[in-house]
Short mmCIF file of C-alpha atoms and ligand atoms in Angstrom, two decimals:
data_model
loop_
_atom_site.label_atom_id
_atom_site.label_comp_id
_atom_site.label_asym_id
_atom_site.label_seq_id
_atom_site.Cartn_x
_atom_site.Cartn_y
_atom_site.Cartn_z
CA VAL A 1 -0.13 0.00 -0.34
CA THR A 2 2.80 2.36 1.19
CA VAL A 3 4.58 2.01 -2.59
CA VAL A 4 1.40 2.20 -4.60
CA THR A 5 0.52 5.53 -2.44
CA ALA A 6 4.00 6.95 -3.26
CA TYR A 7 3.63 5.85 -6.96
CA LYS A 8 0.51 7.69 -7.23
CA GLN A 9 1.93 10.62 -5.27
CA LEU A 10 4.68 11.16 -7.83
CA ALA A 11 2.25 10.62 -10.61
CA ALA A 12 0.26 13.40 -9.50
CA GLU A 13 2.88 15.68 -9.05
CA GLY A 14 4.24 14.92 -12.44
CA PHE A 15 7.42 13.35 -11.72
CA VAL A 16 6.51 10.01 -13.02
CA VAL A 17 4.32 8.84 -16.01
CA LEU A 18 2.28 5.82 -15.44
CA ARG A 19 1.60 3.88 -18.91
CA PRO A 20 -0.95 0.99 -18.34
CA GLY A 21 0.55 -2.16 -19.46
CA ALA A 22 4.02 -0.83 -20.07
CA GLY A 23 5.01 0.52 -16.74
CA THR A 24 5.88 3.67 -14.88
CA PHE A 25 8.69 5.85 -16.23
CA VAL A 26 10.34 8.99 -14.94
CA ALA A 27 8.99 12.11 -16.79
CA ASP A 28 10.94 13.97 -19.36
CA LEU A 29 11.41 17.31 -17.37
CA PRO A 30 12.96 20.22 -18.71
CA LEU A 31 16.25 21.12 -16.75
CA LEU A 32 16.46 23.64 -14.45
CA PRO A 33 18.77 26.65 -15.16
CA THR A 34 22.33 26.36 -12.92
CA PRO A 35 22.63 29.07 -10.50
CA ARG A 36 25.86 30.20 -12.92
CA ASP A 37 23.42 30.37 -15.72
CA LEU A 38 21.19 32.40 -13.39
CA SER A 39 23.66 35.08 -11.96
CA ALA A 40 25.33 35.67 -15.71
CA ARG A 41 21.70 36.30 -17.21
CA ALA A 42 19.47 37.37 -14.28
CA LEU A 43 21.20 38.98 -11.35
CA SER A 44 20.91 43.19 -11.07
CA PRO A 45 24.11 44.88 -11.17
CA TRP A 46 23.45 45.35 -7.48
CA ALA A 47 23.22 41.46 -6.71
CA GLN A 48 26.49 41.12 -8.68
CA ARG A 49 28.62 43.78 -6.35
CA ALA A 50 27.16 42.56 -3.20
CA LEU A 51 28.38 38.48 -4.60
CA ALA A 52 31.88 40.26 -5.58
CA LEU A 53 32.17 41.75 -2.03
CA SER A 54 30.43 39.26 0.35
CA VAL A 55 32.93 38.05 2.76
CA ALA A 56 32.68 34.08 3.57
CA ASN A 57 32.54 33.29 7.28
CA GLY A 58 35.93 31.54 8.08
CA LYS A 59 35.46 28.01 9.83
CA PRO A 60 35.42 28.57 13.48
CA ARG A 61 38.87 27.24 14.75
CA HIS A 62 39.09 25.65 17.91
CA VAL A 63 41.42 27.26 19.90
CA GLN A 64 42.72 27.13 23.57
CA ILE A 65 42.85 30.88 24.29
CA ASP A 66 40.68 33.12 21.85
CA PHE A 67 41.44 36.75 21.47
CA GLY A 68 38.42 36.61 18.87
CA PHE A 69 37.08 40.26 18.36
CA GLY A 70 33.60 41.06 19.98
CA ARG A 71 33.04 37.88 21.77
CA THR A 72 30.97 37.72 24.88
CA PHE A 73 30.47 35.40 27.81
CA PRO A 74 26.60 34.44 27.99
CA GLN A 75 26.88 34.59 31.95
CA HIS A 76 27.45 38.04 31.87
CA PHE A 77 24.12 38.60 30.48
CA PRO A 78 21.00 38.43 33.14
CA TYR A 79 18.89 35.90 31.29
CA ASP A 80 16.63 35.74 34.40
CA THR A 81 15.41 39.37 34.00
CA TRP A 82 15.09 39.05 30.09
CA ARG A 83 13.07 35.87 30.21
CA LYS A 84 10.91 37.58 32.96
CA LEU A 85 10.19 40.80 30.73
CA LEU A 86 9.64 38.76 27.46
CA ALA A 87 7.12 36.62 29.33
CA ARG A 88 5.33 39.97 30.04
CA TYR A 89 4.40 40.77 26.55
CA LEU A 90 3.57 36.80 25.59
CA SER A 91 0.12 36.90 26.95
CA THR A 92 -2.46 35.70 24.44
CA ASP A 93 -4.64 39.23 25.48
CA ASP A 94 -1.65 41.37 24.36
CA VAL A 95 -2.78 43.05 21.29
CA MET A 96 0.80 44.33 20.45
CA LEU A 97 1.72 40.75 19.13
CA ALA A 98 -1.65 40.97 16.92
CA ARG A 99 -0.60 43.77 15.23
CA TYR A 100 2.17 45.64 12.98
CA GLY A 101 4.38 47.66 15.33
CA SER A 102 5.37 51.33 14.16
CA PRO A 103 8.21 51.50 11.37
CA ALA A 104 9.62 53.95 13.72
CA GLY A 105 9.96 51.41 16.66
CA PHE A 106 8.42 50.89 19.98
CA GLN A 107 7.64 53.97 21.63
CA PRO A 108 8.56 53.37 24.76
CA LEU A 109 11.75 52.18 23.68
CA ARG A 110 12.34 55.62 21.66
CA VAL A 111 11.77 57.49 24.81
CA ALA A 112 13.72 55.40 26.84
CA LEU A 113 16.61 55.46 24.47
CA ALA A 114 16.13 59.06 24.05
CA ALA A 115 16.75 59.88 27.51
CA HIS A 116 19.94 57.33 28.04
CA LEU A 117 21.28 58.69 25.09
CA ARG A 118 21.07 62.42 26.18
CA ARG A 119 22.37 61.46 29.87
CA VAL A 120 25.25 59.03 28.61
CA ARG A 121 26.42 60.40 25.87
CA GLY A 122 25.21 63.96 25.35
CA VAL A 123 23.24 63.25 22.11
CA ASN A 124 20.82 66.02 21.71
CA CYS A 125 17.52 64.40 20.51
CA ALA A 126 13.90 64.01 20.97
CA PRO A 127 12.30 60.51 20.92
CA GLU A 128 10.71 61.29 17.41
CA GLN A 129 14.39 61.54 15.87
CA VAL A 130 15.10 58.07 17.54
CA ILE A 131 14.34 55.48 15.04
CA ILE A 132 14.55 51.52 15.71
CA VAL A 133 16.74 49.52 13.04
CA SER A 134 17.22 45.90 12.85
CA GLY A 135 21.18 46.61 13.35
CA VAL A 136 23.53 49.22 12.62
CA GLN A 137 23.73 47.55 9.13
CA GLN A 138 20.43 48.17 8.31
CA ALA A 139 20.85 52.11 9.48
CA ILE A 140 23.68 52.14 7.16
CA ASP A 141 21.71 50.40 3.93
CA ILE A 142 18.92 53.17 4.39
CA ILE A 143 21.20 55.90 4.72
CA ALA A 144 22.78 54.76 1.30
CA ARG A 145 19.54 54.19 -0.52
CA LEU A 146 18.76 58.05 0.41
CA LEU A 147 21.97 59.77 -0.09
CA ILE A 148 24.30 57.76 -2.49
CA ARG A 149 24.04 57.83 -6.08
CA PRO A 150 26.42 55.78 -8.43
CA GLY A 151 29.99 57.42 -8.60
CA ASP A 152 29.21 59.68 -5.38
CA GLU A 153 32.44 60.01 -3.31
CA VAL A 154 32.28 58.94 0.64
CA LEU A 155 35.06 59.63 2.88
CA VAL A 156 36.11 56.90 5.36
CA GLU A 157 38.55 55.90 8.18
CA THR A 158 41.38 53.45 7.21
CA PRO A 159 41.32 50.79 8.58
CA GLY A 160 37.79 50.94 9.24
CA TYR A 161 34.40 49.31 9.28
CA MET A 162 34.54 47.05 6.28
CA GLU A 163 31.03 45.71 6.74
CA ALA A 164 29.68 49.19 5.91
CA TYR A 165 31.85 50.10 3.46
CA ASN A 166 31.26 46.98 1.60
CA LEU A 167 27.58 47.75 1.81
CA LEU A 168 28.40 51.75 0.59
CA ARG A 169 29.99 50.17 -2.49
CA VAL A 170 27.29 48.14 -3.45
CA TYR A 171 25.15 51.06 -3.66
CA GLY A 172 27.92 52.66 -5.91
CA ALA A 173 29.95 54.93 -3.45
CA VAL A 174 33.70 55.24 -4.28
CA LEU A 175 35.54 55.40 -1.21
CA HIS A 176 37.90 57.86 -0.32
CA GLY A 177 39.93 56.48 2.94
CA LEU A 178 41.84 58.46 5.25
CA PRO A 179 44.60 56.87 7.40
CA VAL A 180 43.74 57.14 11.05
CA ASP A 181 46.12 58.12 13.52
CA ASP A 182 46.04 57.59 17.70
CA GLU A 183 43.34 60.53 17.53
CA GLY A 184 41.16 59.07 14.86
CA PHE A 185 39.89 60.40 11.49
CA PRO A 186 42.75 62.97 10.06
CA VAL A 187 40.18 65.53 9.04
CA GLU A 188 42.67 68.27 8.33
CA ARG A 189 43.89 65.72 5.34
CA ILE A 190 40.21 65.88 3.65
CA PRO A 191 41.38 67.45 0.11
CA PRO A 192 39.88 70.90 -0.51
CA GLU A 193 38.58 69.89 -3.89
CA SER A 194 36.75 66.75 -2.41
CA ALA A 195 33.12 66.38 -3.56
CA ALA A 196 31.99 64.16 -0.97
CA ARG A 197 28.70 64.70 0.74
CA LEU A 198 29.05 61.96 3.14
CA ALA A 199 31.73 60.72 5.90
CA PHE A 200 31.63 57.88 7.94
CA VAL A 201 33.64 58.12 11.11
CA THR A 202 33.68 56.33 14.90
CA PRO A 203 35.08 59.43 17.02
CA ALA A 204 34.39 57.83 20.28
CA ASN A 205 36.33 54.63 19.78
CA GLN A 206 38.15 54.61 16.40
CA PHE A 207 37.37 50.98 14.62
CA PRO A 208 39.49 49.08 14.85
CA HIS A 209 42.65 50.98 15.73
CA GLY A 210 41.57 52.64 18.87
CA GLY A 211 41.54 56.35 19.72
CA THR A 212 39.05 59.21 20.37
CA LEU A 213 38.71 61.91 17.90
CA THR A 214 39.92 65.40 19.17
CA LEU A 215 37.53 68.48 19.86
CA GLU A 216 39.80 70.26 17.48
CA ARG A 217 38.72 67.54 14.81
CA ARG A 218 35.35 67.05 15.72
CA LEU A 219 34.91 70.94 15.31
CA TRP A 220 36.88 70.81 12.15
CA LEU A 221 34.85 67.80 10.97
CA LEU A 222 31.32 69.80 11.53
CA ALA A 223 32.45 72.83 10.09
CA TRP A 224 33.47 70.82 6.88
CA ALA A 225 30.19 69.09 6.79
CA ARG A 226 28.20 72.60 6.77
CA ARG A 227 30.50 73.97 4.16
CA ALA A 228 30.18 71.12 2.01
CA ASP A 229 26.40 70.46 2.81
CA ALA A 230 27.69 67.14 3.74
CA TYR A 231 26.09 64.43 6.52
CA ILE A 232 28.53 62.91 8.85
CA LEU A 233 27.63 58.98 10.01
CA GLU A 234 28.75 58.87 13.49
CA ASP A 235 29.07 55.22 14.41
CA ASP A 236 29.09 54.96 18.13
CA TYR A 237 28.78 51.22 18.28
CA ASP A 238 30.68 50.96 21.88
CA GLY A 239 30.27 54.37 23.02
CA GLU A 240 29.34 52.85 26.33
CA LEU A 241 32.34 50.90 26.70
CA ARG A 242 34.48 53.30 28.20
CA TYR A 243 36.54 52.17 31.09
CA ASP A 244 38.72 55.30 32.09
CA GLY A 245 35.61 57.16 32.85
CA HIS A 246 36.10 60.12 30.31
CA SER A 247 33.50 59.36 27.39
CA ALA A 248 33.72 62.25 24.96
CA THR A 249 30.34 63.34 24.16
CA ALA A 250 28.87 62.17 20.91
CA LEU A 251 29.68 63.93 17.76
CA GLN A 252 26.02 64.56 17.34
CA GLY A 253 26.03 66.23 20.45
CA ILE A 254 28.02 69.65 19.46
CA ASP A 255 26.30 69.27 16.05
CA ASP A 256 24.03 72.49 15.61
CA ALA A 257 23.35 72.50 11.96
CA GLY A 258 21.66 69.10 11.67
CA ARG A 259 24.55 67.36 9.60
CA VAL A 260 25.35 64.23 12.06
CA ILE A 261 23.62 60.73 11.71
CA TYR A 262 24.06 58.83 14.87
CA LEU A 263 24.35 55.30 15.03
CA GLY A 264 24.18 52.91 17.77
CA THR A 265 23.76 49.27 18.61
CA PHE A 266 22.56 46.67 21.11
CA SER A 267 24.65 44.32 19.65
CA LYS A 268 27.74 44.88 22.10
CA VAL A 269 26.19 45.90 25.21
CA LEU A 270 23.25 43.15 25.01
CA PHE A 271 23.96 40.50 22.26
CA PRO A 272 24.26 40.36 18.57
CA ALA A 273 21.62 38.16 17.83
CA LEU A 274 18.82 40.59 18.81
CA ARG A 275 19.79 42.57 15.61
CA LEU A 276 18.30 45.78 17.13
CA ALA A 277 20.13 49.04 17.22
CA TYR A 278 19.22 52.61 16.78
CA VAL A 279 19.62 55.80 14.62
CA VAL A 280 19.15 59.44 15.71
CA LEU A 281 18.13 61.70 12.64
CA PRO A 282 18.53 65.09 11.91
CA THR A 283 15.04 66.07 11.34
CA THR A 284 14.72 66.61 7.73
CA LEU A 285 15.98 62.85 7.27
CA ILE A 286 13.03 61.32 9.28
CA PRO A 287 10.60 61.12 6.39
CA PRO A 288 12.56 59.60 3.89
CA PHE A 289 14.20 57.39 6.44
CA LEU A 290 10.63 56.04 7.81
CA ALA A 291 9.18 55.73 4.41
CA THR A 292 12.09 53.71 3.49
CA LYS A 293 11.81 51.37 6.44
CA ARG A 294 8.50 51.00 6.13
CA LEU A 295 8.49 49.77 2.37
CA ILE A 296 11.41 47.16 3.16
CA ASP A 297 10.75 45.51 6.40
CA ARG A 298 7.59 47.55 8.10
CA GLY A 299 9.57 47.99 11.29
CA SER A 300 11.96 45.98 13.57
CA PRO A 301 10.20 43.31 15.73
CA THR A 302 8.26 44.65 18.47
CA LEU A 303 8.43 41.95 21.03
CA THR A 304 12.09 42.26 21.74
CA GLN A 305 12.08 45.94 21.47
CA ALA A 306 9.34 46.28 24.19
CA ALA A 307 11.50 43.82 26.33
CA ILE A 308 14.47 46.31 26.09
CA GLY A 309 12.29 49.34 26.51
CA ASP A 310 11.35 47.66 29.98
CA PHE A 311 15.30 46.48 30.42
CA MET A 312 16.03 50.39 30.20
CA ALA A 313 13.07 51.94 31.96
CA GLU A 314 13.17 49.66 34.92
CA GLY A 315 17.17 50.53 35.66
CA TYR A 316 18.38 47.00 34.54
CA PHE A 317 20.19 48.26 31.48
CA ASP A 318 22.46 50.68 33.47
CA ARG A 319 23.33 48.32 36.25
CA HIS A 320 24.33 45.76 33.24
CA LEU A 321 26.54 48.58 31.73
CA HIS A 322 27.89 49.20 34.99
CA GLN A 323 28.80 45.52 35.43
CA LEU A 324 30.17 45.11 31.57
CA ARG A 325 32.59 48.14 32.54
CA GLU A 326 34.22 46.65 35.41
CA THR A 327 34.47 42.77 33.88
CA TYR A 328 35.90 44.65 30.58
CA GLY A 329 37.49 47.11 31.84
CA ARG A 330 39.32 44.61 34.37
CA ARG A 331 40.10 42.36 31.17
CA ARG A 332 41.35 45.41 29.11
CA ALA A 333 43.75 46.62 31.84
CA LEU A 334 45.31 43.08 32.39
CA LEU A 335 45.95 42.72 28.53
CA ALA A 336 47.23 46.35 28.19
CA THR A 337 49.61 45.99 31.32
CA GLY A 338 50.69 42.40 30.05
CA LEU A 339 51.44 43.65 26.58
CA GLN A 340 53.51 46.73 28.00
CA GLN A 341 55.45 44.60 30.49
CA VAL A 342 56.24 41.89 27.97
CA LEU A 343 56.37 43.23 24.84
CA GLY A 344 57.15 47.14 25.48
CA GLU A 345 58.52 49.02 22.72
CA ARG A 346 58.35 46.30 20.35
CA VAL A 347 54.48 46.71 20.09
CA HIS A 348 52.34 50.03 20.11
CA PHE A 349 48.43 50.45 20.58
CA SER A 350 46.33 53.26 21.49
CA ALA A 351 46.14 54.27 24.96
CA VAL A 352 42.48 54.80 25.10
CA ALA A 353 40.81 52.33 27.30
CA ALA A 354 37.60 51.64 25.60
CA GLY A 355 35.81 49.20 23.49
CA LEU A 356 36.21 45.08 23.28
CA HIS A 357 39.77 44.62 21.47
CA ILE A 358 42.95 46.25 21.31
CA MET A 359 44.81 46.24 17.80
CA VAL A 360 48.40 45.93 18.51
CA GLN A 361 50.84 47.42 15.82
CA LEU A 362 53.59 44.74 15.38
CA PRO A 363 57.18 45.38 14.87
CA THR A 364 57.40 46.39 10.95
CA ASN A 365 59.38 43.27 9.91
CA ALA A 366 56.69 41.05 11.42
CA ASP A 367 54.28 39.00 8.85
CA GLU A 368 50.60 39.33 10.08
CA ALA A 369 49.51 36.39 8.42
CA GLN A 370 52.35 33.95 9.39
CA LEU A 371 52.18 34.94 12.96
CA ILE A 372 48.82 34.65 13.07
CA GLN A 373 49.23 30.87 11.61
CA ARG A 374 52.19 29.93 13.74
CA ALA A 375 49.96 30.79 16.95
CA ALA A 376 47.38 28.60 16.06
CA GLU A 377 49.76 25.50 15.31
CA GLN A 378 52.00 25.88 17.77
CA PHE A 379 50.09 27.02 20.64
CA SER A 380 46.50 26.70 19.45
CA LEU A 381 46.17 30.50 20.24
CA GLY A 382 43.42 32.41 18.61
CA LEU A 383 45.04 35.78 17.24
CA TYR A 384 43.10 38.14 14.36
CA PRO A 385 44.47 40.15 11.53
CA ALA A 386 44.13 43.95 10.85
CA ALA A 387 44.99 43.58 7.32
CA PRO A 388 40.85 43.02 6.34
CA TYR A 389 40.09 46.35 7.64
CA HIS A 390 42.19 48.42 5.28
CA LEU A 391 41.33 49.62 2.10
CA GLN A 392 44.45 49.40 0.67
CA PRO A 393 46.98 46.35 0.84
CA GLY A 394 50.68 46.52 2.29
CA ALA A 395 49.20 48.38 5.56
CA PRO A 396 52.05 47.83 8.83
CA PRO A 397 51.50 44.78 10.32
CA ALA A 398 48.94 44.70 13.11
CA ILE A 399 46.54 41.88 15.06
CA LEU A 400 43.13 42.58 16.80
CA LEU A 401 43.15 41.16 20.15
CA GLY A 402 39.78 40.94 21.59
CA PHE A 403 39.72 40.91 25.38
CA SER A 404 35.85 40.52 26.15
CA GLY A 405 35.51 36.77 25.80
CA VAL A 406 38.87 35.58 27.23
CA ARG A 407 39.36 34.48 30.58
CA GLU A 408 41.07 36.62 32.80
CA GLU A 409 43.61 33.77 33.84
CA ASP A 410 44.18 33.08 29.95
CA ILE A 411 45.75 36.84 29.09
CA ALA A 412 48.87 36.69 30.55
CA PRO A 413 49.72 33.10 29.17
CA GLY A 414 48.45 34.55 25.71
CA VAL A 415 50.19 37.43 25.95
CA ALA A 416 53.54 35.28 26.64
CA GLN A 417 52.96 33.18 23.75
CA LEU A 418 52.52 35.95 21.38
CA ALA A 419 56.03 37.24 22.92
CA GLN A 420 57.62 34.23 22.24
CA LEU A 421 56.00 34.12 18.72
CA LEU A 422 57.30 37.41 18.15
CA THR A 423 60.97 36.41 19.43
CA GLU A 424 61.13 33.31 16.94
CA GLY A 425 59.81 35.11 14.13
C1 PLP B 501 32.47 49.22 14.05
C2 PLP B 501 31.00 48.75 14.38
N1 PLP B 501 29.72 49.49 13.81
C3 PLP B 501 28.81 48.84 14.34
C4 PLP B 501 28.30 47.44 14.63
C5 PLP B 501 27.49 46.88 14.88
O1 PLP B 501 26.63 46.39 13.80
P1 PLP B 501 25.11 45.67 14.17
O2 PLP B 501 24.06 46.91 14.93
O3 PLP B 501 24.59 45.65 12.80
O4 PLP B 501 25.29 44.63 14.85
C6 PLP B 501 29.89 46.92 14.86
C7 PLP B 501 29.80 45.34 15.25
O5 PLP B 501 30.76 44.36 15.09
C8 PLP B 501 31.02 47.15 14.40
O6 PLP B 501 32.42 46.71 14.49
#
């Protein structure tokens, strides 16, 4: 019975043909085009650029001590509280889940965020300017749709946040990279003849080099934006993770001409799988931004926004940030002093105590890729290259050492292994 039923089902769907008296035959079906035929003939130029620029996720390596960037320990997140807050909104009589949310985001979260950003980052904003997005990456996507025409020049930092850069490129932007120093984006090197009307910067803690944009450079950059009728994308991805108590106000907070688009994310301070971030817009950009957000996804998921709103309003967020600053600050201090004591003059890194990693400039004769490979093979030690963050090949050798996901007791042995590798290399 089973076999006969299976044959009947195959015949009903057209995969086989029953010829009474002769038997059952595989149907003569047209071949489907291979994916290669499809991409050559049907994909848009946008998709072809996206494919060309896509970065494959490397296979995770199993290492003993892992200085991976952006890692965290799940035990640092208050899951019990989070579960309780989510459960509040999961009752069957809550109408929230039966409706589409606003494309601008869940209003109580926008109110809580506006207050938080004013207080903690000096951002000058009303809740109406705060729009919730599905990651900083989506905010950049929408901004690119709004502001970039193919061939437009965009000023960026190098090394810099390649995820954003590749997206801007797919929209046709031509990137002009200015090499950063320990004080961030060298604004005085913007060519006077530059036609750029957009700049992407990480003023609080330059990614990935480290370092804070000086006040003089901030004022210079704002004056440039006003003169050039340009917008500045301020990526404040880890602005809350400063460990020396001297957090500079966000650039947005000293902009009085509506030139700064401020970006912040929950990926670093809560967890990346949330896919929730926020943008603070100059008022002129709110209508086109919201029209685009509505068209592409009708708004970010309401349930998790509601839980974060309560998490902030009820004081859990501040407590969590405080704890992260203590835990990560301790690890950063251990790593920085370890590097100074063991490697001294042989390496250089930004002194600013912020973020989740340290970018270490190696001796100029070191071979970055080879060092990383030897670290994995010899010690099962996870080190990560700086090269992929540079716009041009041939940058001085450097590695990224993430400290947020490494155990305190592993930091000194990891630094000792790095020192041995540098001595042998
Ligand atoms: C420089 C920078 N900006 C922003 C982000 C966060 O992006 P998202 O909100 O899309 O997770 C990251 C994450 O790694 C980052 O390194």
